[in-house]
Amino acid sequence: MQVVSISSLKGGVGKTSVTLGLASAALAAGIPTLVIDLDPHADASTGLGVRAEGKLTIGRMLKNARKANLSDNIVSSSWQAKAISKRSLTRVPVLDVAVGDAYTGIYDRPDLRARDLRRLTQLLSKTSGYALVLVDCPPSLNGLTRMAWSASDRIMLVAEPSLFSVAGTERTQRALEMFRKEYAPDLGRIDVVANRVRKDSDEHRFRLTEMRSMFGASVLSPELPEFADWQQIQGAAYSVHQWPGRPAQKTAGLFDELLRNITDSPKK
């Protein structure tokens, strides 16, 4: 089970969209996947078409991490039923969600104790059956994000090719290296994915060159271009692989490639 946290210091760079795109690619590839929605805004849960419906949300499970059973409280994404109905499968695709809500905000503070950083790790230690876990983190370096990092094999930092986003990514990488030394010596790779790229923008081309110079081989391919249909797709609670039209098909193909580059590359 590979645990990947999708993080960003700066909000509005499309972190949740990248999480949902990877989840869509995993579903299309038949990779059993769990999405953990740690962002108190719970946008990933909305995009995946889920509600708690009597189950414990991830925030409630974190509060009782020793006793709570993550497997008993996951919800199947509405995408899964659509995928099953679109084709005949010998193996039912699995895309489950640990539903987010505002309650997780009680842990999104800078003074979280070291033992509290293990709460998500405790929950995942009692979970099996998934090849991939995607953790959608809030856009901060507070407790929830560090809790996700503690439980992760690798970190993906999402950045736009803009001055503030690139600078924020550099600060996040420095914070991660400090976190690795103090709390998580076994933390694996730290990758960077460029999102919302406009190739016709001189500024974006300049910042992409800057990112490659600063972050080197940690910059993943492919770069993800700006995609105008994202809000409509997420509002309809559809996966990008299930959305009609050539732009969606092209975007889906990019996420297929990005997922392969994550799952096929070493964790360290």
PDB file of N, CA, C and O in Angstrom, residues 31-76:
ATOM      1  N   ILE A  31      -6.913   0.119 -10.007  1.00  0.00           N
ATOM      2  CA  ILE A  31      -6.037   0.082  -8.834  1.00  0.00           C
ATOM      3  C   ILE A  31      -6.879   0.355  -7.596  1.00  0.00           C
ATOM      4  O   ILE A  31      -7.476   1.434  -7.481  1.00  0.00           O
ATOM      5  N   PRO A  32      -6.989  -0.569  -6.655  1.00  0.00           N
ATOM      6  CA  PRO A  32      -7.792  -0.330  -5.442  1.00  0.00           C
ATOM      7  C   PRO A  32      -7.238   0.865  -4.669  1.00  0.00           C
ATOM      8  O   PRO A  32      -6.085   0.856  -4.233  1.00  0.00           O
ATOM      9  N   THR A  33      -8.057   1.893  -4.521  1.00  0.00           N
ATOM     10  CA  THR A  33      -7.578   3.185  -4.017  1.00  0.00           C
ATOM     11  C   THR A  33      -8.484   3.727  -2.922  1.00  0.00           C
ATOM     12  O   THR A  33      -9.707   3.603  -3.001  1.00  0.00           O
ATOM     13  N   LEU A  34      -7.854   4.330  -1.933  1.00  0.00           N
ATOM     14  CA  LEU A  34      -8.560   5.035  -0.867  1.00  0.00           C
ATOM     15  C   LEU A  34      -8.147   6.497  -0.910  1.00  0.00           C
ATOM     16  O   LEU A  34      -6.951   6.807  -0.933  1.00  0.00           O
ATOM     17  N   VAL A  35      -9.125   7.398  -0.933  1.00  0.00           N
ATOM     18  CA  VAL A  35      -8.862   8.831  -0.840  1.00  0.00           C
ATOM     19  C   VAL A  35      -9.220   9.289   0.567  1.00  0.00           C
ATOM     20  O   VAL A  35     -10.341   9.055   1.032  1.00  0.00           O
ATOM     21  N   ILE A  36      -8.277   9.925   1.249  1.00  0.00           N
ATOM     22  CA  ILE A  36      -8.508  10.474   2.581  1.00  0.00           C
ATOM     23  C   ILE A  36      -8.584  11.983   2.459  1.00  0.00           C
ATOM     24  O   ILE A  36      -7.609  12.637   2.064  1.00  0.00           O
ATOM     25  N   ASP A  37      -9.736  12.547   2.789  1.00  0.00           N
ATOM     26  CA  ASP A  37      -9.977  13.977   2.622  1.00  0.00           C
ATOM     27  C   ASP A  37      -9.677  14.694   3.941  1.00  0.00           C
ATOM     28  O   ASP A  37     -10.541  14.859   4.788  1.00  0.00           O
ATOM     29  N   LEU A  38      -8.424  15.155   4.089  1.00  0.00           N
ATOM     30  CA  LEU A  38      -8.017  15.829   5.317  1.00  0.00           C
ATOM     31  C   LEU A  38      -8.280  17.325   5.301  1.00  0.00           C
ATOM     32  O   LEU A  38      -8.130  17.975   6.334  1.00  0.00           O
ATOM     33  N   ASP A  39      -8.639  17.878   4.170  1.00  0.00           N
ATOM     34  CA  ASP A  39      -8.903  19.323   4.093  1.00  0.00           C
ATOM     35  C   ASP A  39     -10.250  19.624   4.746  1.00  0.00           C
ATOM     36  O   ASP A  39     -11.268  19.051   4.361  1.00  0.00           O
ATOM     37  N   PRO A  40     -10.294  20.508   5.752  1.00  0.00           N
ATOM     38  CA  PRO A  40     -11.575  20.827   6.401  1.00  0.00           C
ATOM     39  C   PRO A  40     -12.652  21.326   5.446  1.00  0.00           C
ATOM     40  O   PRO A  40     -13.841  21.248   5.759  1.00  0.00           O
ATOM     41  N   HIS A  41     -12.259  21.850   4.287  1.00  0.00           N
ATOM     42  CA  HIS A  41     -13.264  22.281   3.306  1.00  0.00           C
ATOM     43  C   HIS A  41     -13.961  21.098   2.649  1.00  0.00           C
ATOM     44  O   HIS A  41     -15.039  21.255   2.068  1.00  0.00           O
ATOM     45  N   ALA A  42     -13.342  19.918   2.684  1.00  0.00           N
ATOM     46  CA  ALA A  42     -13.922  18.666   2.181  1.00  0.00           C
ATOM     47  C   ALA A  42     -14.312  18.732   0.706  1.00  0.00           C
ATOM     48  O   ALA A  42     -15.272  18.088   0.281  1.00  0.00           O
ATOM     49  N   ASP A  43     -13.558  19.474  -0.095  1.00  0.00           N
ATOM     50  CA  ASP A  43     -13.878  19.573  -1.521  1.00  0.00           C
ATOM     51  C   ASP A  43     -13.663  18.248  -2.249  1.00  0.00           C
ATOM     52  O   ASP A  43     -14.392  17.934  -3.202  1.00  0.00           O
ATOM     53  N   ALA A  44     -12.682  17.465  -1.824  1.00  0.00           N
ATOM     54  CA  ALA A  44     -12.467  16.170  -2.473  1.00  0.00           C
ATOM     55  C   ALA A  44     -13.669  15.258  -2.263  1.00  0.00           C
ATOM     56  O   ALA A  44     -14.091  14.543  -3.177  1.00  0.00           O
ATOM     57  N   SER A  45     -14.254  15.288  -1.059  1.00  0.00           N
ATOM     58  CA  SER A  45     -15.445  14.467  -0.791  1.00  0.00           C
ATOM     59  C   SER A  45     -16.594  14.890  -1.698  1.00  0.00           C
ATOM     60  O   SER A  45     -17.325  14.041  -2.241  1.00  0.00           O
ATOM     61  N   THR A  46     -16.756  16.201  -1.880  1.00  0.00           N
ATOM     62  CA  THR A  46     -17.810  16.699  -2.764  1.00  0.00           C
ATOM     63  C   THR A  46     -17.572  16.237  -4.193  1.00  0.00           C
ATOM     64  O   THR A  46     -18.483  15.735  -4.868  1.00  0.00           O
ATOM     65  N   GLY A  47     -16.338  16.370  -4.669  1.00  0.00           N
ATOM     66  CA  GLY A  47     -16.024  15.970  -6.037  1.00  0.00           C
ATOM     67  C   GLY A  47     -16.160  14.485  -6.274  1.00  0.00           C
ATOM     68  O   GLY A  47     -16.450  14.054  -7.394  1.00  0.00           O
ATOM     69  N   LEU A  48     -15.957  13.692  -5.210  1.00  0.00           N
ATOM     70  CA  LEU A  48     -16.081  12.235  -5.328  1.00  0.00           C
ATOM     71  C   LEU A  48     -17.514  11.761  -5.116  1.00  0.00           C
ATOM     72  O   LEU A  48     -17.793  10.562  -5.199  1.00  0.00           O
ATOM     73  N   GLY A  49     -18.411  12.706  -4.836  1.00  0.00           N
ATOM     74  CA  GLY A  49     -19.832  12.375  -4.736  1.00  0.00           C
ATOM     75  C   GLY A  49     -20.189  11.558  -3.513  1.00  0.00           C
ATOM     76  O   GLY A  49     -21.004  10.637  -3.607  1.00  0.00           O
ATOM     77  N   VAL A  50     -19.579  11.896  -2.355  1.00  0.00           N
ATOM     78  CA  VAL A  50     -19.843  11.105  -1.147  1.00  0.00           C
ATOM     79  C   VAL A  50     -20.299  11.998   0.008  1.00  0.00           C
ATOM     80  O   VAL A  50     -19.971  13.173   0.082  1.00  0.00           O
ATOM     81  N   ARG A  51     -21.073  11.366   0.899  1.00  0.00           N
ATOM     82  CA  ARG A  51     -21.434  11.932   2.195  1.00  0.00           C
ATOM     83  C   ARG A  51     -21.185  10.868   3.245  1.00  0.00           C
ATOM     84  O   ARG A  51     -21.140   9.677   2.932  1.00  0.00           O
ATOM     85  N   ALA A  52     -21.071  11.308   4.482  1.00  0.00           N
ATOM     86  CA  ALA A  52     -20.769  10.347   5.543  1.00  0.00           C
ATOM     87  C   ALA A  52     -21.907   9.338   5.729  1.00  0.00           C
ATOM     88  O   ALA A  52     -21.683   8.149   5.936  1.00  0.00           O
ATOM     89  N   GLU A  53     -23.171   9.780   5.682  1.00  0.00           N
ATOM     90  CA  GLU A  53     -24.351   8.911   5.745  1.00  0.00           C
ATOM     91  C   GLU A  53     -24.265   7.889   6.876  1.00  0.00           C
ATOM     92  O   GLU A  53     -24.348   6.676   6.662  1.00  0.00           O
ATOM     93  N   GLY A  54     -24.083   8.391   8.091  1.00  0.00           N
ATOM     94  CA  GLY A  54     -24.035   7.516   9.257  1.00  0.00           C
ATOM     95  C   GLY A  54     -22.664   6.975   9.595  1.00  0.00           C
ATOM     96  O   GLY A  54     -22.476   6.371  10.651  1.00  0.00           O
ATOM     97  N   LYS A  55     -21.690   7.165   8.713  1.00  0.00           N
ATOM     98  CA  LYS A  55     -20.327   6.741   8.978  1.00  0.00           C
ATOM     99  C   LYS A  55     -19.575   7.859   9.712  1.00  0.00           C
ATOM    100  O   LYS A  55     -19.958   9.029   9.673  1.00  0.00           O
ATOM    101  N   LEU A  56     -18.492   7.493  10.360  1.00  0.00           N
ATOM    102  CA  LEU A  56     -17.631   8.494  10.973  1.00  0.00           C
ATOM    103  C   LEU A  56     -16.822   9.209   9.898  1.00  0.00           C
ATOM    104  O   LEU A  56     -16.281   8.571   8.987  1.00  0.00           O
ATOM    105  N   THR A  57     -16.726  10.523   9.992  1.00  0.00           N
ATOM    106  CA  THR A  57     -15.841  11.265   9.096  1.00  0.00           C
ATOM    107  C   THR A  57     -14.398  11.053   9.540  1.00  0.00           C
ATOM    108  O   THR A  57     -14.126  10.563  10.634  1.00  0.00           O
ATOM    109  N   ILE A  58     -13.461  11.459   8.702  1.00  0.00           N
ATOM    110  CA  ILE A  58     -12.059  11.266   9.040  1.00  0.00           C
ATOM    111  C   ILE A  58     -11.690  12.045  10.295  1.00  0.00           C
ATOM    112  O   ILE A  58     -10.885  11.581  11.123  1.00  0.00           O
ATOM    113  N   GLY A  59     -12.278  13.216  10.495  1.00  0.00           N
ATOM    114  CA  GLY A  59     -11.992  13.986  11.697  1.00  0.00           C
ATOM    115  C   GLY A  59     -12.407  13.252  12.959  1.00  0.00           C
ATOM    116  O   GLY A  59     -11.671  13.227  13.957  1.00  0.00           O
ATOM    117  N   ARG A  60     -13.589  12.644  12.938  1.00  0.00           N
ATOM    118  CA  ARG A  60     -14.066  11.884  14.103  1.00  0.00           C
ATOM    119  C   ARG A  60     -13.197  10.650  14.330  1.00  0.00           C
ATOM    120  O   ARG A  60     -12.948  10.259  15.478  1.00  0.00           O
ATOM    121  N   MET A  61     -12.742  10.032  13.249  1.00  0.00           N
ATOM    122  CA  MET A  61     -11.874   8.866  13.405  1.00  0.00           C
ATOM    123  C   MET A  61     -10.516   9.258  13.978  1.00  0.00           C
ATOM    124  O   MET A  61      -9.944   8.550  14.807  1.00  0.00           O
ATOM    125  N   LEU A  62      -9.997  10.388  13.549  1.00  0.00           N
ATOM    126  CA  LEU A  62      -8.717  10.845  14.085  1.00  0.00           C
ATOM    127  C   LEU A  62      -8.815  11.109  15.582  1.00  0.00           C
ATOM    128  O   LEU A  62      -7.863  10.849  16.330  1.00  0.00           O
ATOM    129  N   LYS A  63      -9.941  11.622  16.024  1.00  0.00           N
ATOM    130  CA  LYS A  63     -10.115  11.911  17.450  1.00  0.00           C
ATOM    131  C   LYS A  63     -10.044  10.636  18.282  1.00  0.00           C
ATOM    132  O   LYS A  63      -9.580  10.651  19.436  1.00  0.00           O
ATOM    133  N   ASN A  64     -10.493   9.526  17.726  1.00  0.00           N
ATOM    134  CA  ASN A  64     -10.471   8.244  18.433  1.00  0.00           C
ATOM    135  C   ASN A  64      -9.645   7.230  17.643  1.00  0.00           C
ATOM    136  O   ASN A  64     -10.093   6.126  17.345  1.00  0.00           O
ATOM    137  N   ALA A  65      -8.414   7.624  17.307  1.00  0.00           N
ATOM    138  CA  ALA A  65      -7.606   6.828  16.385  1.00  0.00           C
ATOM    139  C   ALA A  65      -7.297   5.435  16.915  1.00  0.00           C
ATOM    140  O   ALA A  65      -7.150   4.488  16.142  1.00  0.00           O
ATOM    141  N   ARG A  66      -7.213   5.271  18.227  1.00  0.00           N
ATOM    142  CA  ARG A  66      -6.897   3.952  18.775  1.00  0.00           C
ATOM    143  C   ARG A  66      -8.061   2.977  18.615  1.00  0.00           C
ATOM    144  O   ARG A  66      -7.861   1.779  18.396  1.00  0.00           O
ATOM    145  N   LYS A  67      -9.272   3.489  18.726  1.00  0.00           N
ATOM    146  CA  LYS A  67     -10.449   2.612  18.701  1.00  0.00           C
ATOM    147  C   LYS A  67     -11.155   2.595  17.352  1.00  0.00           C
ATOM    148  O   LYS A  67     -11.795   1.612  16.987  1.00  0.00           O
ATOM    149  N   ALA A  68     -11.078   3.682  16.600  1.00  0.00           N
ATOM    150  CA  ALA A  68     -11.828   3.782  15.348  1.00  0.00           C
ATOM    151  C   ALA A  68     -11.275   2.815  14.308  1.00  0.00           C
ATOM    152  O   ALA A  68     -10.064   2.567  14.230  1.00  0.00           O
ATOM    153  N   ASN A  69     -12.174   2.280  13.503  1.00  0.00           N
ATOM    154  CA  ASN A  69     -11.798   1.379  12.426  1.00  0.00           C
ATOM    155  C   ASN A  69     -12.071   2.079  11.098  1.00  0.00           C
ATOM    156  O   ASN A  69     -13.224   2.293  10.725  1.00  0.00           O
ATOM    157  N   LEU A  70     -11.007   2.422  10.415  1.00  0.00           N
ATOM    158  CA  LEU A  70     -11.141   3.141   9.153  1.00  0.00           C
ATOM    159  C   LEU A  70     -11.947   2.344   8.141  1.00  0.00           C
ATOM    160  O   LEU A  70     -12.813   2.879   7.445  1.00  0.00           O
ATOM    161  N   SER A  71     -11.699   1.040   8.072  1.00  0.00           N
ATOM    162  CA  SER A  71     -12.381   0.194   7.087  1.00  0.00           C
ATOM    163  C   SER A  71     -13.892   0.176   7.282  1.00  0.00           C
ATOM    164  O   SER A  71     -14.649   0.021   6.318  1.00  0.00           O
ATOM    165  N   ASP A  72     -14.347   0.332   8.518  1.00  0.00           N
ATOM    166  CA  ASP A  72     -15.782   0.316   8.797  1.00  0.00           C
ATOM    167  C   ASP A  72     -16.467   1.627   8.435  1.00  0.00           C
ATOM    168  O   ASP A  72     -17.705   1.701   8.431  1.00  0.00           O
ATOM    169  N   ASN A  73     -15.693   2.656   8.142  1.00  0.00           N
ATOM    170  CA  ASN A  73     -16.282   3.985   7.963  1.00  0.00           C
ATOM    171  C   ASN A  73     -15.973   4.626   6.620  1.00  0.00           C
ATOM    172  O   ASN A  73     -16.278   5.802   6.416  1.00  0.00           O
ATOM    173  N   ILE A  74     -15.396   3.839   5.714  1.00  0.00           N
ATOM    174  CA  ILE A  74     -15.184   4.392   4.374  1.00  0.00           C
ATOM    175  C   ILE A  74     -16.497   4.336   3.580  1.00  0.00           C
ATOM    176  O   ILE A  74     -17.405   3.555   3.885  1.00  0.00           O
ATOM    177  N   VAL A  75     -16.568   5.176   2.558  1.00  0.00           N
ATOM    178  CA  VAL A  75     -17.738   5.245   1.687  1.00  0.00           C
ATOM    179  C   VAL A  75     -17.263   5.062   0.248  1.00  0.00           C
ATOM    180  O   VAL A  75     -16.245   5.636  -0.151  1.00  0.00           O
ATOM    181  N   SER A  76     -17.971   4.269  -0.522  1.00  0.00           N
ATOM    182  CA  SER A  76     -17.606   4.087  -1.930  1.00  0.00           C
ATOM    183  C   SER A  76     -17.952   5.334  -2.728  1.00  0.00           C
ATOM    184  O   SER A  76     -19.052   5.881  -2.599  1.00  0.00           O
TER     185      SER A  76
END
